[in-house]
mmCIF file of C-alpha atoms and ligand atoms in Angstrom:
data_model
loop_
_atom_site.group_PDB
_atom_site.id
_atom_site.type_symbol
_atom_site.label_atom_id
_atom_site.label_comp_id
_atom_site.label_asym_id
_atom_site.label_seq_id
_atom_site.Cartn_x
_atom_site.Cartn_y
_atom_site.Cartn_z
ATOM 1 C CA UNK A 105 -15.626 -4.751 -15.899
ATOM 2 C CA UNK A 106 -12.375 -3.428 -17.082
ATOM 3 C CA UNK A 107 -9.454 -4.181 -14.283
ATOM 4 C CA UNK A 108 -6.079 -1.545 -14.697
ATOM 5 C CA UNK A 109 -3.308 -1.627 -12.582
ATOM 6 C CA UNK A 110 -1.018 0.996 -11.744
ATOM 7 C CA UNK A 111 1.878 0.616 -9.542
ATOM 8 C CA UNK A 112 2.436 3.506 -7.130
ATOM 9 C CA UNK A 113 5.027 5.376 -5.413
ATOM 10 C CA UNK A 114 6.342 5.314 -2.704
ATOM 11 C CA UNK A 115 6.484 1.141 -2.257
ATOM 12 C CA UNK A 116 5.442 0.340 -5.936
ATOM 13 C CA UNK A 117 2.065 -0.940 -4.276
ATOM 14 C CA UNK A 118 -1.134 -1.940 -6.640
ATOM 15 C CA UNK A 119 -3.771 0.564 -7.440
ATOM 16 C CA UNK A 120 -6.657 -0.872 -9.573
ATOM 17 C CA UNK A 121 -9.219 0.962 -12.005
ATOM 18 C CA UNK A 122 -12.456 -0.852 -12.102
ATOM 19 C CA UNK A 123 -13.716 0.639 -15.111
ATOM 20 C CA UNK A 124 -17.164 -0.149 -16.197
ATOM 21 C CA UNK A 125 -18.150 2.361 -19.168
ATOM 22 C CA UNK A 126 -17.366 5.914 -18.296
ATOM 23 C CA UNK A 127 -17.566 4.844 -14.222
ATOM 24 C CA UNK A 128 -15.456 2.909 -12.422
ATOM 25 C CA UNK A 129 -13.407 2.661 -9.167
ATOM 26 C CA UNK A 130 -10.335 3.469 -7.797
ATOM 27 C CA UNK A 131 -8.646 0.656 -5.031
ATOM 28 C CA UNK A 132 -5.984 1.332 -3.363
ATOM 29 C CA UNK A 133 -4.686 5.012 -4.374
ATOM 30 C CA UNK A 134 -1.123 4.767 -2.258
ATOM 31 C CA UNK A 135 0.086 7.616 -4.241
ATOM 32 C CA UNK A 136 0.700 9.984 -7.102
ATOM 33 C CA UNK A 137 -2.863 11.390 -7.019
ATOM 34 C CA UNK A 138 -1.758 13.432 -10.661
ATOM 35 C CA UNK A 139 -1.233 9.965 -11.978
ATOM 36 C CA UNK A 140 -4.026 7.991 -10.725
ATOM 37 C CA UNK A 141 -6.301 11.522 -12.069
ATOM 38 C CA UNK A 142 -4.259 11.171 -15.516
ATOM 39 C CA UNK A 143 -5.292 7.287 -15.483
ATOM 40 C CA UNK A 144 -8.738 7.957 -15.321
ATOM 41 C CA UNK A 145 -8.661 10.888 -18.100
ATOM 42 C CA UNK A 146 -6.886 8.799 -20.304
ATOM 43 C CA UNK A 147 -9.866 5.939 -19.583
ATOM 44 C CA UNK A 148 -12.587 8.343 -19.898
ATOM 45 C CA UNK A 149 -13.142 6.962 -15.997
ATOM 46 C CA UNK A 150 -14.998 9.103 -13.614
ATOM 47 C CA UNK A 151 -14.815 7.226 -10.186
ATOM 48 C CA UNK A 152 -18.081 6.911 -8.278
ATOM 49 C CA UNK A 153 -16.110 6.163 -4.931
ATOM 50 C CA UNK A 154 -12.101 4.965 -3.595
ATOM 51 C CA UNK A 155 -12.189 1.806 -2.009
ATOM 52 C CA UNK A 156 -9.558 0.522 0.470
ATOM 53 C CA UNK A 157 -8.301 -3.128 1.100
ATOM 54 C CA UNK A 158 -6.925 -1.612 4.696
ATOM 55 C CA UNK A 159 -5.240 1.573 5.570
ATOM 56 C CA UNK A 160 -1.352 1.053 5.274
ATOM 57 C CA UNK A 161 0.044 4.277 4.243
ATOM 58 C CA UNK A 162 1.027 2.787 0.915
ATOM 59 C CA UNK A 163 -2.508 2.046 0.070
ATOM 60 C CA UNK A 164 -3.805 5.318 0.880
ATOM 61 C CA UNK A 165 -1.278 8.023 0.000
ATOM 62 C CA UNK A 166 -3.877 9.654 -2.553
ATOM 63 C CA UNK A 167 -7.076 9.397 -0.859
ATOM 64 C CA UNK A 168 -7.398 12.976 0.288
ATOM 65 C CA UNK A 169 -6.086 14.410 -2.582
ATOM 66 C CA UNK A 170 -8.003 11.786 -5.269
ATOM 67 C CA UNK A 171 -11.558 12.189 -2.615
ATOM 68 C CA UNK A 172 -11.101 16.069 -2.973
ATOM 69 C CA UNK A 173 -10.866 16.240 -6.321
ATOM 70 C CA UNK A 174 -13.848 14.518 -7.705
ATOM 71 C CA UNK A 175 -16.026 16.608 -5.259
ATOM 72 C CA UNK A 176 -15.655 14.591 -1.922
ATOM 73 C CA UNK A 177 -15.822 11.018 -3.494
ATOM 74 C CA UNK A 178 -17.220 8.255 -0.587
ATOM 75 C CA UNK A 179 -14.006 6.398 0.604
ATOM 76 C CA UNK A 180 -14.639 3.102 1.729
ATOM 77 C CA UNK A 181 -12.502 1.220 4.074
ATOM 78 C CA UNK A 182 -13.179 -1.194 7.387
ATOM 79 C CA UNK A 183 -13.442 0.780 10.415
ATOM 80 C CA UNK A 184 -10.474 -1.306 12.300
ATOM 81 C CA UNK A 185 -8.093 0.110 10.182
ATOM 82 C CA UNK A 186 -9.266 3.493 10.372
ATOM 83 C CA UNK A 187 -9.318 4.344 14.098
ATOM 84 C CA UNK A 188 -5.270 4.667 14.371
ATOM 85 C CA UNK A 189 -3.696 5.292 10.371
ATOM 86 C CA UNK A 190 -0.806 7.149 11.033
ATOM 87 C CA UNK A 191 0.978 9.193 8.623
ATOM 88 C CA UNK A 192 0.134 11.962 6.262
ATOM 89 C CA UNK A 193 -3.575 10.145 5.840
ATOM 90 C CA UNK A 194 -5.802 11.427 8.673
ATOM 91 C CA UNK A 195 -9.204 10.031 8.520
ATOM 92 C CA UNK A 196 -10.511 12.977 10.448
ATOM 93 C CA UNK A 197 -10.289 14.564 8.006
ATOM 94 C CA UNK A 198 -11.975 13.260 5.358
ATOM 95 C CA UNK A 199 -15.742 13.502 5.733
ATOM 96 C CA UNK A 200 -16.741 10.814 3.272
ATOM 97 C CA UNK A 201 -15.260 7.981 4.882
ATOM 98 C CA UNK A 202 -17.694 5.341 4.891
ATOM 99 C CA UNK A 203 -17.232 1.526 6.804
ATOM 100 C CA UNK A 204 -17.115 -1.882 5.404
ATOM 101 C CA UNK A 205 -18.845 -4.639 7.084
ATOM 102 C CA UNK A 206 -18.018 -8.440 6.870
ATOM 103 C CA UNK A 207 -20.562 -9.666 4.259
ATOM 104 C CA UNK A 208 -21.942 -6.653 2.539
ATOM 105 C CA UNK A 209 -22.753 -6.038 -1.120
ATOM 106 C CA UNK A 210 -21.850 -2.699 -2.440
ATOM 107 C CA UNK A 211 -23.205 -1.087 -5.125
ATOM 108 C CA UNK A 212 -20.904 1.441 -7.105
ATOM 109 C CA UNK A 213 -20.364 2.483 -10.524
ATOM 110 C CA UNK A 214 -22.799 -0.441 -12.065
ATOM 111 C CA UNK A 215 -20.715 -3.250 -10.292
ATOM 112 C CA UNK A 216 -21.664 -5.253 -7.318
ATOM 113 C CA UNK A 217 -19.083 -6.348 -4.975
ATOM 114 C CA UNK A 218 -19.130 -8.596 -1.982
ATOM 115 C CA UNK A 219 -17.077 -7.365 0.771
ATOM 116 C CA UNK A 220 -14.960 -10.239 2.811
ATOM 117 C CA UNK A 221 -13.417 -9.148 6.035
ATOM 118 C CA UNK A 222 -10.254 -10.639 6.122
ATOM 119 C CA UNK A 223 -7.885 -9.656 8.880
ATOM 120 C CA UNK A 224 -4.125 -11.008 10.262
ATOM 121 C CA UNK A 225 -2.214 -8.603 8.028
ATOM 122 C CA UNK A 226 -3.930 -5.733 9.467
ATOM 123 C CA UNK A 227 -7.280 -5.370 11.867
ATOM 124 C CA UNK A 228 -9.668 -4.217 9.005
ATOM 125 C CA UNK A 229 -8.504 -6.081 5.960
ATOM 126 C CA UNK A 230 -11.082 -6.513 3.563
ATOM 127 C CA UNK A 231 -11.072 -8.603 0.279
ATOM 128 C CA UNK A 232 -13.483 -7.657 -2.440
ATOM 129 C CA UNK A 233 -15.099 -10.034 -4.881
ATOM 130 C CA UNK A 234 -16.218 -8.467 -8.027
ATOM 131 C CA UNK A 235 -17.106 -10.832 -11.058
ATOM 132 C CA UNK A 236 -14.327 -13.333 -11.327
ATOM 133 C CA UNK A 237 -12.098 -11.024 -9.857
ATOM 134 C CA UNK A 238 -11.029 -11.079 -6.351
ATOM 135 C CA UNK A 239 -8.269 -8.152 -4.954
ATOM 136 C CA UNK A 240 -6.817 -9.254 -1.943
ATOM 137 C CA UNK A 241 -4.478 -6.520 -0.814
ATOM 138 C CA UNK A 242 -1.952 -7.379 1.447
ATOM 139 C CA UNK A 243 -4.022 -10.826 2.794
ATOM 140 C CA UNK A 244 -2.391 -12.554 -0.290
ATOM 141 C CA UNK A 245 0.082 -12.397 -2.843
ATOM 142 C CA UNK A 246 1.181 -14.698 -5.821
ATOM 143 C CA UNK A 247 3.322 -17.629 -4.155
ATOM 144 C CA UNK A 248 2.902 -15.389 -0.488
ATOM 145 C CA UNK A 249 1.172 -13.836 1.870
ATOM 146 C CA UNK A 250 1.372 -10.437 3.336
ATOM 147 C CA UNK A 251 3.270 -10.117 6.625
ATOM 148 C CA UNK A 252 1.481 -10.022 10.112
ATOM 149 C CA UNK A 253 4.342 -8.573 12.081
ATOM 150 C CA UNK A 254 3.197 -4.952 11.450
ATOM 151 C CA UNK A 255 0.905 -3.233 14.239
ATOM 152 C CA UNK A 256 -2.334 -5.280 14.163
ATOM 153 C CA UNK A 257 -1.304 -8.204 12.694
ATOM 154 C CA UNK A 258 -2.149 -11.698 13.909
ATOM 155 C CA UNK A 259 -1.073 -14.894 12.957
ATOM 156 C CA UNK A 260 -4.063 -16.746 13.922
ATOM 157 C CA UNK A 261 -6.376 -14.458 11.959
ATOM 158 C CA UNK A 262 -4.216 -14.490 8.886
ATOM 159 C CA UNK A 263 -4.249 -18.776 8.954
ATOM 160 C CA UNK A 264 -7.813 -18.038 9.266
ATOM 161 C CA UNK A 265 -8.318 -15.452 6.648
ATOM 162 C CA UNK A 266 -6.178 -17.464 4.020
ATOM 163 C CA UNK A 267 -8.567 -20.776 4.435
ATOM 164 C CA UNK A 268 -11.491 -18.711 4.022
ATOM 165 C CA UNK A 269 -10.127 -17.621 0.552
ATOM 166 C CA UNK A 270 -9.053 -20.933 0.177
ATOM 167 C CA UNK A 271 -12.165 -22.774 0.237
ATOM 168 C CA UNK A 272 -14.055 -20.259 -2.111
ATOM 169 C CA UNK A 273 -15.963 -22.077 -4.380
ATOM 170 C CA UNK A 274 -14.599 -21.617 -8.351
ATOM 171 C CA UNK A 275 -11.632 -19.874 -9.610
ATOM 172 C CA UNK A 276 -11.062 -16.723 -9.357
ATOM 173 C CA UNK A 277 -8.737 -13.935 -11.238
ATOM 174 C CA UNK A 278 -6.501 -12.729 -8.169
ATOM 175 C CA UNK A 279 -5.298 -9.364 -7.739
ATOM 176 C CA UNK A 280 -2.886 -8.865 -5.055
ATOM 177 C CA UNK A 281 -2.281 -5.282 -3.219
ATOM 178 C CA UNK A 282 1.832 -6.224 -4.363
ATOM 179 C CA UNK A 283 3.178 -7.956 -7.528
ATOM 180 C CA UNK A 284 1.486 -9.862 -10.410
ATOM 181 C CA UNK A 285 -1.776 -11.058 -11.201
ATOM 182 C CA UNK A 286 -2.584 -15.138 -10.571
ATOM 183 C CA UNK A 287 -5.195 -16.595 -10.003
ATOM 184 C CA UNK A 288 -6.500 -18.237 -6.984
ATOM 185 C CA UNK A 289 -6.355 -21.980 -8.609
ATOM 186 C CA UNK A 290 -2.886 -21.635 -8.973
ATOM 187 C CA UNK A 291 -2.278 -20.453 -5.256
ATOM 188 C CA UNK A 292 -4.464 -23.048 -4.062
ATOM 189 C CA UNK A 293 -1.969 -25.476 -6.406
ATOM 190 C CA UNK A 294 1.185 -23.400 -5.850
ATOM 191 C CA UNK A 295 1.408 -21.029 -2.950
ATOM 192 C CA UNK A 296 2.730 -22.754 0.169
ATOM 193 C CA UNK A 297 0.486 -20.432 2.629
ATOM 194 C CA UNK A 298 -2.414 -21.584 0.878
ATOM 195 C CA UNK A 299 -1.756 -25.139 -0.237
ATOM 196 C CA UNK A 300 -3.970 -27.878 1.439
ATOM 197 C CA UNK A 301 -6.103 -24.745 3.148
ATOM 198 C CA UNK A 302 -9.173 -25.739 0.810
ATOM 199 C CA UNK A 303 -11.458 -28.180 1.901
HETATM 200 ZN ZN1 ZN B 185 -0.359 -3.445 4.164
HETATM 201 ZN ZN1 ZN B 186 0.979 -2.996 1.045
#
C-alpha cells in the first residue's frame, strides 16, 4: 500500500490516497474535490470507496462532490458523527453512506483495515489500522492531540481513546488528520498526551 497526502483547503487538513495498484482509497476529502480527482489521475487511482475519520466539515468538504463523481462511491463514516454534520455536507443526501462499527474489518480496494472507534474529539471518531499504518484523524497528532471542546467532545473519552492507541502492540507509521507524519513509538516516547498511557 502506497500512502499520499494532500493537504486541503479550507483548514490545510490531511487527505490520504491509499493506493494499492490502480485502486485505492480516499480518507478524509475536506476539500478541493478537482484536486483530490487530479490526485488520483495523476496516480492512475480509481477509489473503490471515501472513508471518514469523523465528520468535521474540514474532513468532508469533497465527499458529495468526490462520491458523485466516481458513480456514487460507498462513504464510510461512524454513525455518531453523522446524525447532526452541519454545514454544506448533508448526509441526507448522500445515499451511499455506509456505518463503521467498533471492531470491524473492511475490505476495499485489496486492503484490509481494522476499524477502532475512538471518540473524545468527536462522538464517532474512528481510527483505521491498515498494514503498519495507522491514521488517526483528529484523536492524535504528532506531539498533540486533537481538541475536545468542539460539540461532542469529551475529555474522559479522549484519555480513554489515547490509552487504547497507546497500548497497541508494535509500532506503527502514524498519520494524523493535521500536520506531519510520526510514528506512534515516538508519541508513546515524546507526546505528552500519550506518554506513560501504554501499559
Ligand atoms: Zn475534527
Ligand atoms: Zn480536523
Amino acid at each position: 500500500m502506497e500512502v499520499r497526502c494532500l493537504s486541503l483547503p479550507p483548514l490545510g487538513a490531511n487527505c490520504y490516497l491509499l493506493q494499492n495498484g490502480p485502486q485505492g482509497l480516499v480518507l478524509d476529502p475536506g476539500g478541493a474535490p478537482e484536486a483530490v480527482a487530479a490526485a488520483c489521475g495523476e496516480l492512475g487511482l480509481t477509489p473503490a470507496a471515501i472513508l471518514l475519520t469523523h465528520g468535521h466539515f474540514d474532513h468532508v468538504g469533497a465527499v458529495s462532490a468526490l462520491a458523485e463523481r466516481w458513480g456514487g462511491l460507498a462513504v464510510y463514516c461512524h454513525a455518531a458523527d453523522v446524525s447532526d454534520a452541519p454545514g454544506e455536507f448533508t448526509w441526507q443526501k448522500l445515499p451511499t453512506w455506509k456505518p463503521l462499527a467498533e471492531g470491524q474489518t473492511l475490505a476495499l480496494a485489496g486492503l484490509e483495515l481494522n476499524v477502532l472507534h475512538t471518540p473524545g474529539h468527536s462522538p464517532g471518531s474512528c481510527c483505521f489500522l491498515a498494514g503498519d499504518c495507522l491514521f488517526t484523524g483528529d484523536v492524535l497528532f504528532q506531539g498533540s492531540m486533537g481538541r475536545t471542546d468542539l460539540p461532542g467532545g469529551d475529555d474522559g473519552q479522549m484519555a480513554a481513546s489515547l490509552k487504547r492507541l497507546a497500548a497497541l502492540p508494535g509500532n506503527y507509521r502514524v498519520y494524523p488528520g493535521h500536520g506531519p507524519a510520526t510514528t506512534l513509538d515516538q508519541e508513546r516516547a515524546r507526546n505528552p498526551y500519550l506518554r506513560g498511557l501504554a501499559p
